[in-house]
Every structure is written in structure tokens, then in C-alpha cells.
Short mmCIF file of C-alpha atoms in Angstrom, two decimals:
data_model
loop_
_atom_site.label_atom_id
_atom_site.label_comp_id
_atom_site.label_asym_id
_atom_site.label_seq_id
_atom_site.Cartn_x
_atom_site.Cartn_y
_atom_site.Cartn_z
CA MET A 1 -20.24 -12.54 -20.46
CA THR A 2 -21.60 -9.02 -21.78
CA GLU A 3 -20.16 -7.73 -24.01
CA LEU A 4 -17.56 -4.82 -23.15
CA MET A 5 -16.51 -2.05 -24.03
CA LEU A 6 -13.08 -0.70 -23.03
CA ARG A 7 -10.89 2.53 -23.44
CA VAL A 8 -8.54 4.18 -21.49
CA GLU A 9 -9.22 7.86 -19.08
CA ASN A 10 -5.34 9.72 -19.56
CA SER A 11 -6.78 11.13 -15.19
CA ILE A 12 -8.72 10.45 -13.69
CA SER A 13 -11.12 13.12 -13.34
CA GLY A 14 -12.47 11.80 -16.35
CA ILE A 15 -14.20 9.04 -14.79
CA ASN A 16 -17.23 9.30 -11.83
CA ALA A 17 -15.86 8.67 -8.99
CA GLU A 18 -19.39 7.14 -7.67
CA ALA A 19 -18.47 4.51 -10.45
CA TRP A 20 -15.22 4.13 -9.82
CA ASP A 21 -15.86 3.64 -5.83
CA ALA A 22 -18.54 0.83 -6.85
CA CYS A 23 -15.85 -1.20 -8.85
CA ALA A 24 -12.69 -0.89 -5.94
CA ASN A 25 -14.45 -0.53 -2.75
CA PRO A 26 -18.34 -2.36 -3.19
CA ILE A 27 -19.11 -3.03 -0.18
CA SER A 28 -19.24 0.40 1.03
CA SER A 29 -21.52 -0.13 4.42
CA GLN A 30 -17.85 -1.25 5.67
CA ILE A 31 -16.44 1.73 5.42
CA ALA A 32 -18.18 2.82 8.17
CA ASN A 33 -18.21 0.56 10.47
CA ARG A 34 -14.97 -1.47 12.36
CA PRO A 35 -15.04 -5.09 13.07
CA ALA A 36 -15.59 -6.25 16.14
CA PRO A 37 -12.85 -8.45 18.64
CA SER A 38 -14.25 -11.47 17.08
CA GLN A 39 -13.06 -10.95 13.63
CA CYS A 40 -10.27 -9.62 14.25
CA GLY A 41 -8.98 -13.82 14.09
CA ALA A 42 -8.67 -16.88 11.21
CA SER A 43 -12.19 -14.76 9.00
CA LYS A 44 -10.83 -11.28 8.60
CA GLU A 45 -7.32 -13.05 8.09
CA ARG A 46 -9.32 -14.99 4.71
CA GLU A 47 -10.83 -10.96 4.45
CA SER A 48 -8.16 -9.88 3.58
CA LYS A 49 -6.81 -12.55 1.61
CA LEU A 50 -9.87 -12.15 -0.95
CA GLY A 51 -9.93 -8.45 -1.29
CA VAL A 52 -12.61 -7.79 1.06
CA GLY A 53 -13.38 -4.53 2.87
CA TYR A 54 -13.03 -0.64 2.36
CA ASN A 55 -9.29 -0.05 0.68
CA PRO A 56 -8.52 3.99 1.59
CA PHE A 57 -5.63 4.35 -1.22
CA ILE A 58 -7.73 2.68 -4.56
CA SER A 59 -10.68 4.86 -3.84
CA HIS A 60 -11.02 7.87 -6.21
CA ALA A 61 -11.05 10.57 -3.53
CA PHE A 62 -7.00 9.21 -3.17
CA LEU A 63 -6.04 9.31 -6.37
CA SER A 64 -7.70 11.97 -7.61
CA SER A 65 -5.78 14.05 -5.16
CA LEU A 66 -2.27 12.49 -6.70
CA GLU A 67 -3.16 13.13 -10.06
CA ALA A 68 -4.34 16.68 -9.17
CA SER A 69 -2.23 17.83 -6.77
CA ASP A 70 -0.17 16.97 -9.17
CA SER A 71 2.15 14.66 -7.37
CA VAL A 72 1.46 11.86 -10.64
CA ARG A 73 1.97 13.71 -14.04
CA ALA A 74 3.46 12.57 -16.95
CA ARG A 75 6.85 15.46 -16.78
CA VAL A 76 7.91 13.61 -13.21
CA GLY A 77 7.14 10.36 -15.43
CA TRP A 78 3.99 8.30 -14.40
CA GLN A 79 1.50 9.72 -17.29
CA PRO A 80 -2.37 7.77 -16.18
CA MET A 81 -3.32 5.53 -18.83
CA HIS A 82 -6.51 4.08 -16.29
CA LEU A 83 -8.49 0.87 -17.80
CA VAL A 84 -12.07 1.29 -18.04
CA ALA A 85 -14.51 -1.24 -18.81
CA SER A 86 -18.45 -0.47 -19.53
CA ASP A 87 -21.84 -3.04 -20.25
CA ARG A 88 -23.79 -2.36 -22.62
CA GLU A 89 -25.60 -0.13 -20.63
CA GLN A 90 -22.70 2.79 -20.50
CA ASN A 91 -22.25 1.03 -16.75
CA VAL A 92 -18.68 1.28 -15.48
CA VAL A 93 -17.93 -1.88 -14.78
CA GLY A 94 -14.46 -2.24 -14.36
CA ALA A 95 -11.02 -0.67 -14.17
CA VAL A 96 -7.72 -0.13 -13.36
CA PRO A 97 -5.44 1.98 -11.52
CA CYS A 98 -2.22 2.27 -14.38
CA TYR A 99 -0.03 4.53 -15.53
CA VAL A 100 2.72 4.60 -18.39
CA LYS A 101 6.29 4.48 -16.82
CA SER A 102 9.01 6.63 -17.76
CA HIS A 103 11.38 4.68 -14.35
CA SER A 104 10.82 2.82 -11.55
CA ARG A 105 10.75 4.95 -8.77
CA GLY A 106 8.13 5.27 -6.44
CA GLU A 107 6.88 1.82 -6.99
CA TYR A 108 8.66 -0.68 -4.42
CA VAL A 109 9.28 -3.62 -6.69
CA PHE A 110 13.12 -3.24 -7.99
CA ASP A 111 13.50 -4.39 -11.26
CA HIS A 112 15.99 -1.47 -11.61
CA GLY A 113 18.12 -4.57 -12.29
CA TRP A 114 15.81 -6.15 -15.40
CA ALA A 115 15.66 -1.97 -16.60
CA GLU A 116 20.05 -2.52 -17.10
CA ALA A 117 20.15 -6.24 -18.01
CA TYR A 118 17.60 -5.18 -20.98
CA GLU A 119 19.07 -1.81 -21.92
CA ARG A 120 22.39 -3.85 -21.86
CA ALA A 121 21.04 -5.47 -24.31
CA GLY A 122 19.88 -3.28 -26.93
CA GLY A 123 16.39 -3.56 -26.01
CA SER A 124 14.37 -0.78 -24.25
CA TYR A 125 12.84 -1.19 -21.06
CA TYR A 126 10.67 1.93 -20.47
CA PRO A 127 8.11 3.03 -21.06
CA LYS A 128 5.74 -0.03 -19.45
CA LEU A 129 3.02 -0.24 -18.04
CA GLN A 130 2.59 -0.32 -14.04
CA VAL A 131 -1.07 -1.24 -12.13
CA SER A 132 -0.30 0.16 -8.87
CA VAL A 133 -1.52 3.13 -6.49
CA PRO A 134 2.13 5.26 -6.53
CA PHE A 135 4.93 5.41 -4.05
CA THR A 136 1.90 3.08 -2.62
CA PRO A 137 3.74 -0.32 -1.59
CA ALA A 138 -0.22 -1.59 0.56
CA THR A 139 -1.92 -4.41 -1.02
CA GLY A 140 -5.54 -4.00 -2.51
CA ARG A 141 -7.37 -4.92 -5.76
CA ARG A 142 -5.72 -3.52 -8.43
CA LEU A 143 -8.34 -5.13 -11.17
CA LEU A 144 -11.71 -3.51 -9.89
CA VAL A 145 -15.46 -4.88 -10.32
CA ARG A 146 -18.46 -4.56 -9.75
CA PRO A 147 -19.63 -7.34 -8.14
CA GLY A 148 -22.39 -9.45 -10.41
CA ALA A 149 -23.14 -11.82 -12.32
CA GLY A 150 -20.23 -12.23 -14.72
CA ALA A 151 -17.65 -10.30 -12.23
CA GLU A 152 -14.84 -13.12 -12.68
CA ALA A 153 -15.25 -13.12 -16.25
CA VAL A 154 -14.70 -8.89 -16.33
CA ARG A 155 -11.67 -9.46 -14.67
CA ALA A 156 -9.52 -11.53 -16.02
CA ALA A 157 -10.80 -8.99 -19.92
CA LEU A 158 -8.68 -6.85 -17.29
CA ALA A 159 -5.98 -8.49 -17.36
CA ASP A 160 -5.49 -10.27 -21.01
CA ALA A 161 -7.14 -5.76 -21.93
CA LEU A 162 -3.55 -4.36 -20.08
CA ILE A 163 -2.02 -6.25 -22.70
CA ASP A 164 -2.89 -6.03 -25.02
CA ILE A 165 -2.82 -2.00 -24.37
CA CYS A 166 0.88 -2.38 -23.38
CA ARG A 167 1.95 -3.95 -27.47
CA ARG A 168 -0.45 -1.16 -28.30
CA CYS A 169 2.25 0.99 -27.10
CA ASP A 170 4.64 -0.61 -27.64
CA ALA A 171 5.52 -0.86 -24.43
CA SER A 172 8.41 -3.68 -22.86
CA SER A 173 6.40 -5.16 -20.12
CA VAL A 174 3.34 -4.88 -17.66
CA HIS A 175 3.04 -4.60 -13.70
CA VAL A 176 0.84 -5.12 -11.28
CA THR A 177 2.15 -3.88 -7.67
CA PHE A 178 0.16 -5.45 -4.64
CA PRO A 179 -2.35 -7.12 -5.36
CA THR A 180 -4.20 -9.58 -3.48
CA GLU A 181 -3.72 -13.10 -3.48
CA ALA A 182 -6.50 -14.18 -5.62
CA GLU A 183 -5.86 -11.09 -8.29
CA TRP A 184 -1.84 -12.59 -8.21
CA ASP A 185 -3.31 -16.48 -9.50
CA LEU A 186 -6.06 -14.93 -11.89
CA LEU A 187 -2.56 -12.96 -13.48
CA GLY A 188 -0.82 -16.33 -13.40
CA SER A 189 -3.15 -17.73 -15.25
CA ARG A 190 -2.88 -14.33 -18.09
CA GLY A 191 0.12 -15.23 -18.37
CA TYR A 192 1.83 -12.76 -15.70
CA LEU A 193 4.90 -14.12 -13.93
CA LYS A 194 4.22 -14.33 -10.37
CA ARG A 195 6.87 -12.94 -7.72
CA THR A 196 6.52 -12.83 -3.91
CA HIS A 197 8.40 -10.86 -2.21
CA GLN A 198 8.22 -10.07 2.13
CA GLN A 199 6.42 -7.02 4.60
CA PHE A 200 6.07 -7.35 8.29
CA HIS A 201 2.56 -6.91 9.78
CA TRP A 202 1.18 -6.88 13.22
CA GLU A 203 -1.70 -9.18 13.81
CA ASN A 204 -4.46 -8.09 16.92
CA ALA A 205 -4.97 -11.14 18.47
CA ASP A 206 -8.27 -10.19 20.50
CA TYR A 207 -6.25 -8.00 22.32
CA ASP A 208 -8.11 -5.70 25.08
CA SER A 209 -5.06 -3.44 25.62
CA PHE A 210 -1.03 -2.56 24.64
CA ASP A 211 -0.74 -4.42 27.59
CA ALA A 212 -2.14 -7.34 26.92
CA PHE A 213 -0.47 -7.09 24.03
CA LEU A 214 3.07 -6.64 25.69
CA GLU A 215 1.87 -9.89 27.58
CA ALA A 216 1.93 -12.10 24.87
CA LEU A 217 5.70 -11.85 24.25
CA SER A 218 9.06 -12.67 25.60
CA SER A 219 10.08 -11.69 29.10
CA ARG A 220 13.34 -9.57 27.25
CA LYS A 221 10.80 -8.77 24.13
CA ARG A 222 8.40 -6.90 26.38
CA LYS A 223 11.34 -4.61 29.06
CA ALA A 224 12.83 -3.38 24.90
CA ILE A 225 9.66 -2.65 23.77
CA ARG A 226 8.88 -0.49 27.63
CA ARG A 227 11.89 1.03 27.80
CA GLU A 228 11.51 2.67 24.28
CA ARG A 229 8.23 4.47 25.10
CA GLU A 230 9.44 5.67 28.32
CA GLU A 231 12.60 6.90 26.24
CA ALA A 232 10.73 7.76 23.33
CA LEU A 233 8.45 10.86 25.28
CA ALA A 234 11.36 11.34 27.74
CA ASN A 235 11.58 15.02 26.75
CA GLY A 236 8.67 16.56 27.51
CA ILE A 237 6.81 15.01 24.85
CA SER A 238 2.75 14.31 24.18
CA VAL A 239 1.64 12.49 21.56
CA HIS A 240 -1.50 13.50 19.82
CA TRP A 241 -3.73 11.09 16.88
CA LEU A 242 -5.40 13.96 14.80
CA SER A 243 -8.51 13.30 11.57
CA GLY A 244 -10.96 14.53 10.10
CA SER A 245 -11.33 18.62 11.22
CA ASP A 246 -8.11 17.81 13.17
CA LEU A 247 -6.17 18.03 9.97
CA THR A 248 -6.11 21.31 9.82
CA GLU A 249 -3.98 23.59 7.16
CA SER A 250 -1.58 24.93 9.81
CA VAL A 251 -0.95 21.22 10.93
CA TRP A 252 -0.27 19.69 7.33
CA ASP A 253 2.39 22.64 7.00
CA ALA A 254 4.22 20.98 9.82
CA PHE A 255 3.28 17.28 8.30
CA PHE A 256 5.00 18.52 4.85
CA ALA A 257 8.06 20.11 6.01
CA PHE A 258 8.78 17.00 8.90
CA TYR A 259 8.49 14.85 5.20
CA MET A 260 10.94 17.37 3.45
CA GLU A 261 13.28 17.58 5.62
CA THR A 262 13.19 13.09 6.31
CA GLY A 263 12.44 12.33 2.60
CA SER A 264 15.23 15.03 1.24
CA ARG A 265 17.74 12.42 3.91
CA LYS A 266 16.35 9.03 3.41
CA TRP A 267 14.84 9.00 -0.47
CA GLY A 268 16.60 12.48 -2.05
CA ARG A 269 13.28 13.54 -3.58
CA PRO A 270 10.10 13.11 -1.89
CA TYR A 271 7.07 12.28 -3.75
CA LEU A 272 4.36 13.95 -2.59
CA THR A 273 3.86 17.64 -3.27
CA ARG A 274 2.18 19.70 -0.41
CA THR A 275 -1.11 20.50 -2.45
CA PHE A 276 -1.96 16.34 -2.28
CA TYR A 277 -2.41 16.81 1.57
CA SER A 278 -4.61 19.60 1.67
CA LEU A 279 -7.05 17.82 -0.84
CA VAL A 280 -6.86 14.34 1.12
CA GLY A 281 -7.16 15.78 4.19
CA LYS A 282 -10.44 17.40 2.94
CA LYS A 283 -11.75 15.21 0.76
CA MET A 284 -11.24 11.85 3.41
CA GLY A 285 -9.81 12.80 6.33
CA ASP A 286 -11.90 10.75 8.57
CA ARG A 287 -9.89 8.11 7.67
CA ILE A 288 -7.00 10.24 7.67
CA LEU A 289 -4.59 9.06 11.53
CA LEU A 290 -2.13 11.52 11.57
CA VAL A 291 0.13 10.54 14.74
CA MET A 292 1.93 13.86 16.11
CA ALA A 293 4.44 14.82 18.28
CA ARG A 294 4.79 17.42 20.24
CA ARG A 295 7.36 19.32 22.15
CA ASN A 296 7.47 22.44 23.68
CA GLY A 297 4.97 23.72 22.44
CA ARG A 298 5.29 23.14 18.65
CA TRP A 299 4.83 19.87 15.99
CA ILE A 300 8.25 18.21 16.08
CA ALA A 301 7.12 15.25 14.36
CA GLY A 302 4.52 12.92 13.23
CA ALA A 303 3.63 9.81 10.88
CA ILE A 304 1.08 9.36 8.78
CA ASN A 305 -2.47 6.08 8.48
CA PHE A 306 -4.80 5.48 6.39
CA ILE A 307 -7.76 3.39 7.42
CA GLY A 308 -9.36 0.61 6.29
CA SER A 309 -12.42 -1.60 6.85
CA ASP A 310 -9.84 -3.91 9.64
CA THR A 311 -6.60 -2.25 8.96
CA LEU A 312 -4.12 -0.03 9.73
CA PHE A 313 -1.74 1.05 7.69
CA GLY A 314 1.45 3.39 8.02
CA ARG A 315 2.72 5.30 5.41
CA HIS A 316 5.54 7.65 6.19
CA TRP A 317 6.92 9.84 8.60
CA GLY A 318 9.69 12.78 9.31
CA ALA A 319 11.04 15.08 11.69
CA ILE A 320 12.61 17.69 12.62
CA GLU A 321 14.31 17.48 15.37
CA HIS A 322 15.80 13.92 16.63
CA HIS A 323 14.86 12.84 19.78
CA PRO A 324 15.72 8.37 20.68
CA PHE A 325 13.36 5.73 19.63
CA LEU A 326 10.71 8.26 19.26
CA HIS A 327 10.08 7.10 14.99
CA PHE A 328 9.31 3.63 16.33
CA GLU A 329 6.81 5.34 19.58
CA LEU A 330 4.82 6.86 16.44
CA CYS A 331 5.02 4.11 13.66
CA TYR A 332 4.24 0.92 15.05
CA TYR A 333 3.82 1.24 18.34
CA GLN A 334 1.02 4.15 18.68
CA ALA A 335 -0.59 2.07 15.25
CA ILE A 336 -0.49 -0.79 17.04
CA GLN A 337 -2.21 0.73 20.58
CA TYR A 338 -4.57 2.79 18.90
CA ALA A 339 -5.42 -0.83 16.10
CA ILE A 340 -6.29 -2.36 19.44
CA GLU A 341 -8.52 0.70 19.85
CA HIS A 342 -10.32 0.38 17.59
CA LYS A 343 -10.66 -3.30 16.69
CA LEU A 344 -9.60 -3.57 13.57
CA ALA A 345 -7.27 -6.90 12.50
CA ARG A 346 -3.24 -6.11 11.21
CA VAL A 347 -0.99 -2.79 11.21
CA GLU A 348 0.62 -2.72 7.71
CA ALA A 349 3.73 -0.33 8.02
CA GLY A 350 4.96 -0.50 4.66
CA ALA A 351 8.00 -1.46 2.67
CA GLN A 352 10.24 -3.94 4.04
CA GLY A 353 12.01 -3.49 7.72
CA GLU A 354 13.38 -6.70 9.28
CA HIS A 355 13.43 -4.48 12.41
CA LYS A 356 9.92 -3.89 12.69
CA MET A 357 9.47 -7.32 14.00
CA SER A 358 11.45 -7.62 17.37
CA ARG A 359 8.53 -5.62 18.09
CA GLY A 360 5.53 -7.39 17.28
CA TYR A 361 5.39 -7.66 13.50
CA LEU A 362 5.20 -10.48 11.77
CA PRO A 363 7.03 -11.47 7.93
CA ILE A 364 4.07 -12.23 5.56
CA GLU A 365 4.69 -12.89 1.46
CA THR A 366 2.94 -9.59 -1.08
CA TYR A 367 2.63 -10.15 -4.54
CA SER A 368 3.06 -8.78 -7.78
CA ALA A 369 2.94 -9.69 -11.76
CA HIS A 370 4.95 -8.38 -14.26
CA TYR A 371 4.07 -10.06 -18.25
CA ILE A 372 6.98 -9.51 -20.66
CA VAL A 373 7.15 -8.68 -24.19
CA ASP A 374 10.67 -10.16 -25.12
CA PRO A 375 10.82 -14.08 -25.02
CA GLY A 376 14.44 -14.04 -23.87
CA LEU A 377 13.64 -11.22 -21.01
CA ARG A 378 10.25 -13.29 -20.07
CA ARG A 379 13.71 -16.54 -19.44
CA ALA A 380 15.60 -15.15 -17.88
CA ILE A 381 12.86 -12.69 -15.09
CA ASP A 382 11.07 -16.23 -15.21
CA ASP A 383 14.01 -18.19 -13.62
CA PHE A 384 15.77 -15.15 -11.60
CA LEU A 385 11.38 -15.53 -9.68
CA LYS A 386 11.61 -19.71 -9.53
CA ARG A 387 15.12 -18.12 -7.27
CA GLU A 388 14.06 -15.14 -5.73
CA ARG A 389 10.60 -16.58 -4.21
CA ALA A 390 12.49 -19.86 -3.09
CA TYR A 391 14.21 -17.01 -0.89
CA VAL A 392 11.78 -15.66 0.01
CA LEU A 393 9.66 -18.15 0.99
CA ALA A 394 12.33 -19.38 3.65
CA ALA A 395 14.12 -16.32 5.16
CA ASN A 396 10.11 -16.27 5.97
CA GLU A 397 10.79 -19.79 7.79
CA GLU A 398 13.42 -18.91 9.06
CA LEU A 399 12.23 -15.73 10.86
CA ALA A 400 8.98 -16.74 12.09
CA GLU A 401 11.46 -17.95 14.26
CA THR A 402 12.76 -15.67 15.70
CA ALA A 403 9.78 -13.76 16.77
CA PRO A 404 9.15 -12.27 20.02
CA PHE A 405 6.20 -13.99 21.55
CA ARG A 406 6.41 -15.66 23.67
CA LYS A 407 6.70 -19.93 23.00
CA GLY A 408 3.53 -22.57 23.67
#
């Protein structure tokens, strides 16, 4: 392998955007393309596991918007410490989005119990290193490597370098959340503990319309969804898809009001600033789908999605008026409809939520990997993860038996 030079950057602004994206999203030709209907089956499933294709969240545009808007900074417990690997010619060949954390909020992989147990035993769980996209429970590459000879060796070197950095900065652990399955396996081979999680995703079975999707469901579920969609829009509500130049500052003002209203109730601390939406809208508005509801001449609710090469990623929603089933309409049914019309292979609607199953979203595995420095804590967590994985797999199998689709 070519000799690597490793460095740490305390802001992504210190890394050339083109160089970062050449590692994060190297298949640039897929950014503007949508998969044909024939691509929505097994080949796309395999592609997803390998992590191939454009992912909006690991782009320089998205990550830099988080930092430049002060949504991510040391003062809120997310100090950027991005790892960069260069070859002898100073070409960036690898990168890792990494943060020093002083808490466990905004990760969607829960280790609060580990932290509390370690603190009770006299240890210091924080700081820790977090390899992730902040506030974003979506699977994607985490060990970002430019394609070419030696790419796998670079990826392994990045995994090992994270452990070295962890020890040098006296952190308790490294946590790589929502990596691809291939990265998860690699990290396991480098000494990281492997963890399994559950999400609910919708898969496109080459549907040519929303009605075609409904026909694949059992009669009871089909009728329930039709009723929910009718009731959601019963009070003079219209739904609009906004993207690109549609994303004006007045639209963002409205959506941010929804985000703050619902986020303050649901989570207690919304993570994103108003400036973030302006920045990300300007930098990558064509990769954003804002599903907005309007009533009596004003916006009343909305859901934000990001568009990958084959996946629609639902993130968060908010509302200033309550209407039955409007959340399901904006977040789930409109996302499915958009994916069908734009020939996308799947919809990932975020973390958790068994209620998504009756609406066509099925349980799947997601992953994380954890390097724990303290031997005693490592043994305890390893034992816990083995039992947890058995539970998650059994739960997924049991849930699959209750899928809303017609049998046979």
C-alpha cells in the first residue's frame, strides 16, 4: 500500500470540498440519475449493502452546513475532529467524519446505560469519539475512501487510526454509527464490537403507482390507508412538493417554525439552527424534497427529505396545527408516492417506529461498531451486545410475520 499521511482537521472547512466528495460520493454520475424500474430489485439491495451510490448526508455540502450554522460545534458537545488520509502526492485518498462528544445526544444509537455504568464504577465515559453524521440515523459510508488500487487497505488504516486517536486524546471509546454492512464487518475484524439495530424501510417492488402499491397490501390495510389519506386532507389541506428554487427563505421560515414547535415537544431540544436550512438549501436544494401542507392560505406542516441516488431519506417533520393522520400523510405516504413516481428503490423514514409497518415499511437491520478502551467495560458491553443482537433478530423475524402485504 502507498504510504499514508494522516491528519486531523477541527473543521470540515479545512478540507477541500472536491477532495472530500471524491471520497464520500465518488460515483458522481449517479448523482443526477434515477434508477430505472428494473433496478429496484435484488441488484439495488446488493448495492445498498455495499454502500454504492450518492448519499447526501456524507457530502461536504451537508456536513459543512451543520458546522457553518453552529448546529455542530464544541459548545454543544460536537467538536469536529475529521480524519484525513493523503498519499505521497498530497492527494486526499480517505476521510472520516468524526467528532469528540461530551454527551450521547443526537446519535440515535443509545449508549447512555454504558456511560452511567462506567461512571458508577469510577470511569470517565466522556469524551468519546463519534463517527457519524450528526442528528442523522441513516445508513451510509463512514470510512470514506477514493476508489482505486489499495482502497481496502486505506479503509482498514482509517479504522485503525481512529483507535490510535482515541487513545491519544484519552477518550473512552470510538463509536461508528450507521455504517454500511461491509464497513461493519471490516470494523469487527479490526477489534470493534458489532451492534445490531432495527429500522423500518419501504421497498419499491417496481410499482407504477401508489394504487399499485396498495393492491399489494391486504384488503384491511389497503382500506385503512385510503381512509387515513382521506381524513388527513379532509379540512381543506393541500400538499405541495418543494425542491431547488422552491425553497425560499419564507418557506424555510415556515418549516423552521414547525420544527421548533414539534421538536420542542417531542425531544425537548431541537438540534438544528435556522441558518442550517438556509445554507443546506442553497448548497444542495436539488437534493431536498420538502413536503408541505397548506390550509387557508398558509403553511401548517411539513416534512423534510433528502434524495440519494436510489433512496429517499425522511428526516423530520413539524406542524403548527393538529389534523388526524397528517403526520402519516406527509412523512410516509407522500414519501412512498414520490419514490414511486421518481423510480427510487426505497424510502428510509428514520429511526424506530413499529407503527410504520402497517403502512408498508418493513423491519431491517442497521449497524454500529464500538471500540472500548477499558477491558472490563469492553467485556461487559460485548456480552450485552451478543444478547441484544439475538433479541433484535428474533424481533425482526416475528414482525416480518405480521407484514401488511397479501400472502401468496
